[in-house]
CSV table of C-alpha atoms in Angstrom, one decimal:
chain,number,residue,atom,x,y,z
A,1,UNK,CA,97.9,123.9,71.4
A,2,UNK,CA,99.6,124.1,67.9
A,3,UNK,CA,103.1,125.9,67.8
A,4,UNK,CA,102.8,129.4,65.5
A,5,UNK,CA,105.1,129.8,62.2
A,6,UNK,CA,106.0,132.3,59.9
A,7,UNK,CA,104.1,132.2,56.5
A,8,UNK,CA,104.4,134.5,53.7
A,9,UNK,CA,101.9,134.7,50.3
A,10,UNK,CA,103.2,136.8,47.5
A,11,UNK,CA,102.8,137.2,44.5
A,12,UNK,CA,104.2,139.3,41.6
A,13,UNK,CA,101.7,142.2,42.3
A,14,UNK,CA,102.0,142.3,46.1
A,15,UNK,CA,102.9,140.7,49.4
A,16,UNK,CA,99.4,139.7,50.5
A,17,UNK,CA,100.3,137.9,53.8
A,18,UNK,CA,102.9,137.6,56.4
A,19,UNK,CA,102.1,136.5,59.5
A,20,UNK,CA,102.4,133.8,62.2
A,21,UNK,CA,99.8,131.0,61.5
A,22,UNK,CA,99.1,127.7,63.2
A,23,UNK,CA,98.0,125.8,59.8
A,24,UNK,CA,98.4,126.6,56.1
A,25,UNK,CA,96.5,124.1,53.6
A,26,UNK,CA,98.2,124.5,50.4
A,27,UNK,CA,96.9,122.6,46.7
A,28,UNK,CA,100.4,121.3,46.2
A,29,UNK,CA,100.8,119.3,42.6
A,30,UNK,CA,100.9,116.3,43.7
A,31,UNK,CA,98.0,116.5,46.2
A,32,UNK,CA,96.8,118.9,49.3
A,33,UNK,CA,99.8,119.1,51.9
A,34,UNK,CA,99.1,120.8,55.3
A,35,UNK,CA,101.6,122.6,56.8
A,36,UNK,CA,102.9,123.1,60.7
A,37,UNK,CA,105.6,124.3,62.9
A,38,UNK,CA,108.7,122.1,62.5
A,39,UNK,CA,107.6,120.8,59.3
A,40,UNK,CA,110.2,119.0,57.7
A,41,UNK,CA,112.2,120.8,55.0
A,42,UNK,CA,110.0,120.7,51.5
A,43,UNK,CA,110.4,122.3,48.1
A,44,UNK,CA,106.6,122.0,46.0
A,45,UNK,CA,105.5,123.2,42.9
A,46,UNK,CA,101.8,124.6,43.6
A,47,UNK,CA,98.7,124.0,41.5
A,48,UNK,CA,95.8,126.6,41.0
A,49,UNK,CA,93.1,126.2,44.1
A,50,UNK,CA,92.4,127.0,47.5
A,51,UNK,CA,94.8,128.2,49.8
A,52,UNK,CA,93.4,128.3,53.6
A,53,UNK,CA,95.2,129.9,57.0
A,54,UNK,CA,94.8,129.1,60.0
A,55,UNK,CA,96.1,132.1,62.3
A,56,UNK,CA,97.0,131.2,66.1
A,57,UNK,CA,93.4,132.9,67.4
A,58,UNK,CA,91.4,130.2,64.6
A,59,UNK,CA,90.8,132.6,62.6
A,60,UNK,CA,90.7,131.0,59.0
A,61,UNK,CA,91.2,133.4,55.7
A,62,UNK,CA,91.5,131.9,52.0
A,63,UNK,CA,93.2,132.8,49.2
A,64,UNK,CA,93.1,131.5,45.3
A,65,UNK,CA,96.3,130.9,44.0
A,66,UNK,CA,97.1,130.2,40.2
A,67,UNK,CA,100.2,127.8,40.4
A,68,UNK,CA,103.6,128.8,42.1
A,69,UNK,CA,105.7,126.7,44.8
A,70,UNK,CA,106.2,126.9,48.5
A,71,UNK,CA,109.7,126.1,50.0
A,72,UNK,CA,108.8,125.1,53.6
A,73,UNK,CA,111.0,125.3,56.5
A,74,UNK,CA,110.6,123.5,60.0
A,75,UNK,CA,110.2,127.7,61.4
A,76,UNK,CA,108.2,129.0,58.5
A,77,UNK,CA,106.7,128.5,55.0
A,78,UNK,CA,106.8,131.0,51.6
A,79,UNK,CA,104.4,130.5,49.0
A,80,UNK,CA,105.4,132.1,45.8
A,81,UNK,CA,102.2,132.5,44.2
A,82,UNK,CA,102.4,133.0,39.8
A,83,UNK,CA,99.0,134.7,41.1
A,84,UNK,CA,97.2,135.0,44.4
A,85,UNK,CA,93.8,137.3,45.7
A,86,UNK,CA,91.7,136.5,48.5
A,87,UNK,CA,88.9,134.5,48.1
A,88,UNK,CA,86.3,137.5,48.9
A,89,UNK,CA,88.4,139.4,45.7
A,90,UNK,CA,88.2,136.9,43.3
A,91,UNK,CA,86.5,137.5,40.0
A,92,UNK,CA,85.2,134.9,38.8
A,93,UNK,CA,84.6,136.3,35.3
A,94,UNK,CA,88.7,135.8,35.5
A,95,UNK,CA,88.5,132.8,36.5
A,96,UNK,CA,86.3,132.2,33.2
A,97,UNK,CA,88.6,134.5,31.2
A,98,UNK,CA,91.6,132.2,32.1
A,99,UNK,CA,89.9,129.0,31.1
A,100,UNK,CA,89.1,130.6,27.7
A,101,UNK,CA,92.6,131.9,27.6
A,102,UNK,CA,94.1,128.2,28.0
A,103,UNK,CA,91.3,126.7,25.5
A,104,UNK,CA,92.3,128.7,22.8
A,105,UNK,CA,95.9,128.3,23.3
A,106,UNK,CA,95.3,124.7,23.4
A,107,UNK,CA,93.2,125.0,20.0
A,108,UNK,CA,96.6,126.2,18.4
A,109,UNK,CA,99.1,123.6,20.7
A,110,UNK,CA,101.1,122.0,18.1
A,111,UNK,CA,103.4,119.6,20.8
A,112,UNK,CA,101.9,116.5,22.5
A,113,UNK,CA,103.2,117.4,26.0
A,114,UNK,CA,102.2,120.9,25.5
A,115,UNK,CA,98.3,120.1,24.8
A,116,UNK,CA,98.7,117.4,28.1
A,117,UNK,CA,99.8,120.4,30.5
A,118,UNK,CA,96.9,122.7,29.0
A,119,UNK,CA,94.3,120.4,29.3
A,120,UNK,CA,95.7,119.4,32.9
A,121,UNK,CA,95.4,123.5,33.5
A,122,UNK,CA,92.1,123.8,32.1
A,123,UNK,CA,90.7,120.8,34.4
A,124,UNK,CA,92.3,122.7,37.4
A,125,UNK,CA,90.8,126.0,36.8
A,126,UNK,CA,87.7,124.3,36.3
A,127,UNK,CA,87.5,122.6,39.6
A,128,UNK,CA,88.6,125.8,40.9
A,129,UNK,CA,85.5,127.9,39.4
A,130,UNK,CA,83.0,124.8,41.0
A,131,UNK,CA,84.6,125.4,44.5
A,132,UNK,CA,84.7,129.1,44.3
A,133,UNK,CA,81.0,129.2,42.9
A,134,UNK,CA,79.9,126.7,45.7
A,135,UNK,CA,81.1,129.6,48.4
């Protein structure tokens, strides 16, 4: 049986979980990264997707996050979301809102590396909206 952890999930607007957890699944930049008890120490910067927890009884909830970083600890993990709901709260007309938010800023994107993050972003939220819409 999987040791438990402490795992937190806020963001600006609210602390949305804090709890012990077998398993957290986070959409870290540079690729999914599960998370356990006595996880070696890890800073990671957080891109938008699918967050999912495991609690200790199996239960599984899932969250969308919009970019933030975890700092993850061998007794616990804290996800700093920029913005997080639950899955079952998500909007996805804001989901759509945000990827016409980022095309039009990318329509007036003047730098190179600028225009490379936004279309980056814009791929993101779009594979976000496919596996949200799948659900």
């Amino acid at each position: 049986m999987a040791d438990n952890f402490n795992f937190e999930l806020v963001s600006p607007e609210r602390l949305l979980l804090s709890e012990m957890v077998t398993e957290v699944v986070i959409p870290a930049t540079e690729g999914e990264m599960t998370v356990m008890a006595h996880h070696a120490p890890t800073m990671t910067t957080i891109k938008p997707g699918i967050v999912s927890v495991r609690s200790g009884s199996g239960k599984k909830q899932d969250y969308v996050v919009f970019g933030g970083f975890a700092d993850i600890l061998p007794t616990g993990c804290t996800l700093l979301a920029e913005s997080a709901v639950p899955v079952e709260e998500l909007n996805k007309d804001e989901l759509t809102r945000r990827i016409e938010a980022a095309k039009k800023e990318l329509e007036d994107a003047v730098h190179h590396e600028h225009k490379s993050k936004l279309e980056h972003f814009i791929l993101e939220l779009t594979h976000l909206r496919g596996i949200v819409e799948q659900d």
